[in-house]
Structures are given as structure tokens and as C-alpha cells.
Coordinates of C-alpha atoms in Angstrom, one line a residue:
X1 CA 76.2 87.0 133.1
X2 CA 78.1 90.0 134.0
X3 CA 78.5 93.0 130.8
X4 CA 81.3 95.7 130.1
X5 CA 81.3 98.3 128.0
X6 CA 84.8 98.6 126.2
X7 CA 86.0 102.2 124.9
X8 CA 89.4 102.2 122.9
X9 CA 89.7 106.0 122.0
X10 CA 92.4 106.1 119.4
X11 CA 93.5 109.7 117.3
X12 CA 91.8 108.7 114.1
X13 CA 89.0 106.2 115.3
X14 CA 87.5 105.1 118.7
X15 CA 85.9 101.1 118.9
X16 CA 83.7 100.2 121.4
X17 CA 82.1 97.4 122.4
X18 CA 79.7 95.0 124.6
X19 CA 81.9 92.4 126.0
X20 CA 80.5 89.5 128.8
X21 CA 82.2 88.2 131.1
X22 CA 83.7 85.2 129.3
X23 CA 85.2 87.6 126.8
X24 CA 83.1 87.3 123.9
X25 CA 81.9 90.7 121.9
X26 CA 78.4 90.7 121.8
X27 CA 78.0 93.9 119.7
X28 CA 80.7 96.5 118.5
X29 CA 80.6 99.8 116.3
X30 CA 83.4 102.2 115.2
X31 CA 83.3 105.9 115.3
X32 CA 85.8 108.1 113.3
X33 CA 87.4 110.4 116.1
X34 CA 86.4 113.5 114.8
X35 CA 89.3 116.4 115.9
X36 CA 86.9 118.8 114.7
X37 CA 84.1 118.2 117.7
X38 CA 85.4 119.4 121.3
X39 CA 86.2 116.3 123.7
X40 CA 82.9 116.3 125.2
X41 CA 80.9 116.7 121.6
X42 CA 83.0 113.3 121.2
X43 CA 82.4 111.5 124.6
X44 CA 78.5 112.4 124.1
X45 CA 78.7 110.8 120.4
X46 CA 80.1 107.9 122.0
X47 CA 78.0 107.2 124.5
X48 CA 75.2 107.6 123.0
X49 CA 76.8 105.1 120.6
X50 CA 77.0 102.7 123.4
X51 CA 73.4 103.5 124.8
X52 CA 72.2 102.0 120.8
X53 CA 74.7 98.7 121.5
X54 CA 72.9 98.5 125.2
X55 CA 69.7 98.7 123.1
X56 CA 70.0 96.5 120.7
X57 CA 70.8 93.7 122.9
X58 CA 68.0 94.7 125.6
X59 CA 70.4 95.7 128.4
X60 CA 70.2 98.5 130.7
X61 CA 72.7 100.5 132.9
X62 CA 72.0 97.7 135.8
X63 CA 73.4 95.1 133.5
X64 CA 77.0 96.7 133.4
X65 CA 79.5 95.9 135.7
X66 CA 81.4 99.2 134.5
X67 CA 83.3 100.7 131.6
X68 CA 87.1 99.8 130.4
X69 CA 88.0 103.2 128.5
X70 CA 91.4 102.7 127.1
X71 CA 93.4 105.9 125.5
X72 CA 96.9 106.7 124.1
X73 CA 99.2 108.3 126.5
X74 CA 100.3 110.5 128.2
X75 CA 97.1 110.2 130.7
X76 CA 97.0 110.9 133.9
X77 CA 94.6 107.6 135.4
X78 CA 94.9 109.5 139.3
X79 CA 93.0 112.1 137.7
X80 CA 90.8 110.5 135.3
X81 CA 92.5 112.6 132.7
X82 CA 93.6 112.5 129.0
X83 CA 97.0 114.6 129.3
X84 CA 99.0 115.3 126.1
X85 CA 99.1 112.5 123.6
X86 CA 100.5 114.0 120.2
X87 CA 97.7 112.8 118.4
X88 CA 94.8 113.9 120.2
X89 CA 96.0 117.9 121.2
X90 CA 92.6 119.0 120.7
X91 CA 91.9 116.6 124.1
X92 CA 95.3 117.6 126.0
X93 CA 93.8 118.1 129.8
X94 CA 90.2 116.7 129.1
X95 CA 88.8 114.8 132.2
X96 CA 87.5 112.0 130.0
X97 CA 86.5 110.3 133.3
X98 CA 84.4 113.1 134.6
X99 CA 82.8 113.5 130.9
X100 CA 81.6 109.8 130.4
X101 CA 79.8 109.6 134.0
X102 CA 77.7 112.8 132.7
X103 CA 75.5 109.7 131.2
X104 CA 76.6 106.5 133.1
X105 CA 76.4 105.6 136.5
X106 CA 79.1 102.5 137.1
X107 CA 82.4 101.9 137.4
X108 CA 84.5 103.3 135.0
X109 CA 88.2 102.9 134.9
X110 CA 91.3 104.8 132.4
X111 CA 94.1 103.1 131.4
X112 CA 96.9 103.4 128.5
X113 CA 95.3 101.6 125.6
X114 CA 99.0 99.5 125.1
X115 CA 97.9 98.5 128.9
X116 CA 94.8 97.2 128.3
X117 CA 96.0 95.2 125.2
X118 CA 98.2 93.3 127.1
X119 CA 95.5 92.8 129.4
X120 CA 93.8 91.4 126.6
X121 CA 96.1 89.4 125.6
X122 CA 96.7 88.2 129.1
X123 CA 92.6 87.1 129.6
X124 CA 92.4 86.1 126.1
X125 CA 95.3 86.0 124.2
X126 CA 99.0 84.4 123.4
X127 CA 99.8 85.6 126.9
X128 CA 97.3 83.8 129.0
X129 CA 99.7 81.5 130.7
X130 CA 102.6 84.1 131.5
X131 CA 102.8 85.8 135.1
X132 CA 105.8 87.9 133.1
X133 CA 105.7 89.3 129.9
X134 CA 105.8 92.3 127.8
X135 CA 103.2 93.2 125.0
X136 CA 104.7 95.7 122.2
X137 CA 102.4 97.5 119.5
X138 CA 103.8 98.7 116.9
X139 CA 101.3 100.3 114.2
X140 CA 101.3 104.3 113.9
X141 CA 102.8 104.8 116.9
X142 CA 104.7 102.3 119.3
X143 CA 104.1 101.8 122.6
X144 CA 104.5 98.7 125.6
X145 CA 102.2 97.2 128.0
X146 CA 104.1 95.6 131.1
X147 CA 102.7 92.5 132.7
X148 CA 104.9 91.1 136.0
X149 CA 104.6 89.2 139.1
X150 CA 100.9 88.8 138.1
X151 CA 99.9 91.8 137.6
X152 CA 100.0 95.0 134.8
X153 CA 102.7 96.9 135.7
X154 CA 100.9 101.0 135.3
X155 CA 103.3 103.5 137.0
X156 CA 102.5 106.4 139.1
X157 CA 100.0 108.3 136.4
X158 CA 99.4 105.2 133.8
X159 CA 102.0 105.9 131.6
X160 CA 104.5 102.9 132.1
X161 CA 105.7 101.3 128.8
X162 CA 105.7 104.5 126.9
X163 CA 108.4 102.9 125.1
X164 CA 107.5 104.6 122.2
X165 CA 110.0 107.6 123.7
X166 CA 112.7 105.3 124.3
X167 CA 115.9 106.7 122.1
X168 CA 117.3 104.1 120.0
X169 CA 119.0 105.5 117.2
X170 CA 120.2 109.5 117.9
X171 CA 121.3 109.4 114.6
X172 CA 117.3 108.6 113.1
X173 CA 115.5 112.2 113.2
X174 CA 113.9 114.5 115.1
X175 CA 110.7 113.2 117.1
X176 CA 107.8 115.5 117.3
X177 CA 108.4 114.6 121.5
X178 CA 112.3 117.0 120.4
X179 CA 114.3 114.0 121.1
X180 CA 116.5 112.4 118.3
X181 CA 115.9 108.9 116.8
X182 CA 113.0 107.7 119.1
X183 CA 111.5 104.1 118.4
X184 CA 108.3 105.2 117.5
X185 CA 110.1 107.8 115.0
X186 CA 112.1 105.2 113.5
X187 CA 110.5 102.0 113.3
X188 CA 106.7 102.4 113.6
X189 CA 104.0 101.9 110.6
X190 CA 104.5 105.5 110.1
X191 CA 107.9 105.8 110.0
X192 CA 107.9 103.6 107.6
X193 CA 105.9 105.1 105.3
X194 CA 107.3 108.4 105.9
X195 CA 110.8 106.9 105.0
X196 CA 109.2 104.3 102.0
X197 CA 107.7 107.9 100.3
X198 CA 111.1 109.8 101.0
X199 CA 113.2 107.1 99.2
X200 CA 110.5 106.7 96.0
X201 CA 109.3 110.2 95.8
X202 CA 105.5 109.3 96.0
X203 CA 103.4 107.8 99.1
X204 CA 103.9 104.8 100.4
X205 CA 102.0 102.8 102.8
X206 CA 104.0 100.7 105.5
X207 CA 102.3 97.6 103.5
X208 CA 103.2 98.2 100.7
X209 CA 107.1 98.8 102.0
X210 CA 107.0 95.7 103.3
X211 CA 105.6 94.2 100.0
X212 CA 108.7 95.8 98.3
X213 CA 111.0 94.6 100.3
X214 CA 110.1 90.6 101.0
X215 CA 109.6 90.3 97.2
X216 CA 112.9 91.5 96.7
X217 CA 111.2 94.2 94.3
X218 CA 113.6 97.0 95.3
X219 CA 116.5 97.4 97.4
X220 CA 115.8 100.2 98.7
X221 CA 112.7 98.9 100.8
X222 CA 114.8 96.0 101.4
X223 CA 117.2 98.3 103.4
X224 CA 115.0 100.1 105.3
X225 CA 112.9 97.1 106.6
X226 CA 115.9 95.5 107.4
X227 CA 116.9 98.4 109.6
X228 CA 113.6 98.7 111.0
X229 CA 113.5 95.1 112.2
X230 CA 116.9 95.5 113.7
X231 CA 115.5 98.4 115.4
X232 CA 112.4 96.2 117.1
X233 CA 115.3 93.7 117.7
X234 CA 117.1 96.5 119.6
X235 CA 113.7 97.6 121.2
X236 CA 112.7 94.3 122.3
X237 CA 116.4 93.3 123.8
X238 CA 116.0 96.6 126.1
X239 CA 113.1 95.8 127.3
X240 CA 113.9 92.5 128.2
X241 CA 117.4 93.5 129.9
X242 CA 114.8 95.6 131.7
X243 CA 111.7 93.3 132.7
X244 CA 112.9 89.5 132.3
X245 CA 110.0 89.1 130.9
X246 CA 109.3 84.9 129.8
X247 CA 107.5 86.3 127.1
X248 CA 107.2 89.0 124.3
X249 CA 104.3 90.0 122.1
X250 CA 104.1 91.7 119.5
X251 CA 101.2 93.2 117.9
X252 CA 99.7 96.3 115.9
X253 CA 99.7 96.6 112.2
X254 CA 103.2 96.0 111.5
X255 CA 103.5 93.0 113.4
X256 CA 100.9 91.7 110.3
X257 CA 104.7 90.9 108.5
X258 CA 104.6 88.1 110.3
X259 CA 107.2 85.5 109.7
X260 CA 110.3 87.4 108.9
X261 CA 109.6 90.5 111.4
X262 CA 109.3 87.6 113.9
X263 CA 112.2 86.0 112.9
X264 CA 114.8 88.8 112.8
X265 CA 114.0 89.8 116.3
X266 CA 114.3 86.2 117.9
X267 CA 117.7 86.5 115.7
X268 CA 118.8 89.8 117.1
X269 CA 117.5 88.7 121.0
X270 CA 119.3 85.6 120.7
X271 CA 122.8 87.4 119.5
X272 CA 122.1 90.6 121.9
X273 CA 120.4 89.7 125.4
X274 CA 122.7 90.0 127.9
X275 CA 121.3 86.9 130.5
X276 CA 121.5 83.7 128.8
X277 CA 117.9 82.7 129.9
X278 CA 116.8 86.4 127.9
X279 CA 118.6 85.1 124.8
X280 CA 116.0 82.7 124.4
X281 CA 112.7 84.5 125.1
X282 CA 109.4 83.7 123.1
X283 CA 108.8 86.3 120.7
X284 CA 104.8 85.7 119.3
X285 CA 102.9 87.4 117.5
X286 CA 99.5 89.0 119.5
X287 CA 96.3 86.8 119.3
X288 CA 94.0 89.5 119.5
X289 CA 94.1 91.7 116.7
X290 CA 90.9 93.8 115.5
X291 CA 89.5 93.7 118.8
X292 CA 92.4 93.7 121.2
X293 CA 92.0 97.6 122.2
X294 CA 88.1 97.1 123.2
X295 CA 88.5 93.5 124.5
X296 CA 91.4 95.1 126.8
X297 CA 89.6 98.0 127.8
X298 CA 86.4 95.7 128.9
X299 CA 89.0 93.6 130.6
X300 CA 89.7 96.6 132.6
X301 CA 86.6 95.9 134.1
X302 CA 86.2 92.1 134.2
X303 CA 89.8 91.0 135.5
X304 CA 91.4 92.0 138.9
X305 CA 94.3 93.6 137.2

């Protein structure tokens, strides 16, 4: 049985996990990401993190086949190199690569964290029988992975499907990228709490928007999810006037709606894609849920993406 290590490094927590070859988590743990530590105060918390996993389940560096680190973007993966996402400044122009084989000494491979999801989801997941498709998360920020011909679909430095960047509405704000009405400014988890607490004048929680607004509690929640599902409807449509993708997933915290999220979107795709075949692309929700960011980044390892 061949091992992975999986690494999902996120701005406000990092999961990692022991993953075989057949895609099953043998052991996982969750670290806050701690801003306050440098990078490499981080990586070495981490790994030793993952040297207690190996441990625990009597495996030694020999065992691994590699590690899957999987990161928000912008990265540069030619470099081995976190390079400015907004929620990690304190790591802008780490060599993450560089840091983790200070204690390992396999394979180790970065890509986008919405990347390896889809790979996830691809290996594991609702997309397992696709050759073309298109996975969207959509939690505190948005952002794409691109699966076509048979193969994840990276870009030049990692960073294709940074569709979080993607104006959709000019008219929706300022993002903290300086561009006006972005999709991740407008419609993801955090947008929606930022508008939720706005419009009742205390904090609000995406959930408990949402919980507002399909119990027809108060019209003003109903409003703004409405207009944040025809926003993902708008997202979705542009993506697949871009890809032709045969499928679309979504996952990430918000897609946790479910039913009505899923069904506004199919609605707006079916009114608003321009090919006829796009009009009726499969819109599901994400299999993998809690583990999807480690499972992808081990997949990194195990698949020949």
C-alpha cells in the first residue's frame, strides 16, 4: 500500500492528513494557522504535526510516496512558492516548497487548493466519471478548479480558475484586489455576511442569512440571497461559455444551501447559456466536503494529474 501526506494550508486553519492509496484517511489533525508565527515557525509546526500522524500509525519517511500541499492562490507552483494570497500576507513570497523538505525527503508537489479539490472530487467524488468539468468553491472566498480533456487544467504559475477575480457586478463594491464588484466580493460566505450584518445592524453569519431568508423570516435576507444566487448563476454560465464543461460542482460552505442554491443556478444556466447543449449542464453539489482540501492535496500525489 502506497501513503500520502495531504497539506491544505488555508488563512485561518491548515488540515492535514494520511491518505493510502485507495483514498481513505487513515489519520488527520487540524492546526489553527497562526498569522502570528513566521511561515517557517508554521511549516515546522506542521510537520512535526505530520511526523506524530506517521507515528501513530508506525510509518516512516520510506512509506510515503510524497506530499500534496495544497494553498490559496496566488502561488507560483514553477517556483514552489506561496505568492500573495490576501489572506495569508504574512506568507506573500515564502518558498513553502523549499521549507517543507527542511524535514522530508519525497516528493512534494504545490498546487491551488480549488485545484486539488477538483482533483478530489475527480478520484473520489461527484466528478469521477467526467473527462470535462468545472469544480466552484464558494465558502470565504471563491475560487475554480478546471478539469478538461482528462486532465486539471493549472496555467503557467498554478493560478488558473482564480475565478474568484472575475468581475460580475461593477456596480457590487470595491474588492480588496481594487476591482469593482468581483464574485468573491459579492457572493461568497463572506460577502454575505458582510452584507446580512449591514442590512440588520448586528453580525451575521452566512448561515444564518440563509436561515432568514428560506424561512421567509425577513425580506431583506430574502433579497440578498436571491441576488447572490443569481450571481453564482451568472458565475457558473461564464464559466461554462468558457470551458464546455459536461459538468459543474459546487462546493464550500455555501453550497451547504443545498436544494434552492442548486436549483436557481440550473434555472439561471438553463435561461442564460449561450450553446444549447451548455443550457443543460449538471449542476451537483461536491461529494467531498470536510476532507476534500487534504484528500485533493494527497491526490496530488496519488493520481497522474
Amino acid at each position: 500500500m502506497k501513503y500520502a501526506v495531504g497539506i491544505d494550508i488555508g488563512g485561518t486553519k491548515t488540515a492535514l492528513g494520511l491518505v493510502d492509496s485507495s483514498g481513505m484517511v487513515l489519520s488527520k489533525a487540524s492546526l489553527p494557522t497562526d498569522l502570528s508565527l513566521s511561515p517557517q515557525d508554521m511549516v515546522d509546526r506542521i510537520a512535526q504535526t505530520v511526523l506524530d500522524l506517521m507515528a501513530g500509525k508506525g510509518l516512516q519517511q520510506a512509506d510515503l510516496s510524497g506530499i500534496g500541499l495544497g494553498a490559496p492562490g496566488p502561488l507560483d507552483t514553477r517556483l514552489g512558492q506561496i505568492a500573495e494570497p490576501p489572506n495569508l500576507r504574512s506568507w506573500w513570497g515564502f518558498p513553502v516548497v523549499e521549507a517543507f523538505n527542511r524535514h522530508f525527503h519525497v516528493p512534494i508537489v504545490l498546487e491551488n487548493d480549488a485545484t486539488a479539490a477538483a482533483l478530489a472530487e475527480k478520484w473520489l467524488g461527484a466528478a469521477k466519471g467526467a473527462d470535462h468539468f468545472v469544480y466552484i468553491t464558494i465558502s470565504t472566498g471563491i475560487g475554480a478548479g478546471i478539469y478538461s480533456h482528462g486532465r486539471l487544467i493549472t496555467g503557467a504559475s498554478g493560478n488558473a480558475g482564480d475565478i474568484g477575480h472575475v468581475v460580475i457586478d461593477p456596480a457590487g463594491g470595491t474588492c480588496t484586489c481594487g476591482q469593482r464588484g468581483c464574485f468573491e466580493h459579492i457572493a461568497s460566505g463572506t460577502a454575505i455576511a458582510r452584507e446580512a450584518s449591514m442590512l440588520l445592524q448586528r453580525p451575521v453569519t452566512s448561515k444564518e442569512a440563509f436561515e432568514l431568508a428560506l424561512s421567509r423570516q425577513d425580506a431583506r435576507m430574502e433579497q440578498l440571497v436571491s441576488r447572490v444566487f443569481h450571481y453564482i448563476g451568472v458565475g457558473s454560465v461564464m464559466l461554462i461559455n468558457t470551458f464546455d464543461p459536461e459538468l459543474l460542482v459546487i462546493g464550500g460552505g455555501v453550497s451547504q444551501v443545498g436544494a434552492p442554491l442548486f436549483e436557481s443556478v440550473t434555472g439561471y444556466i438553463r435561461q442564460h447559456a449561450l450553446n444549447p447543449s451548455g443550457r443543460s449542464t449538471p449542476v451537483v453539489p461536491a461529494l467531498l466536503q470536510q476532507d476534500a482540501g487534504l484528500i485533493g492535496a494527497a491526490a496530488l500525489i496519488h493520481t497522474k494529474y
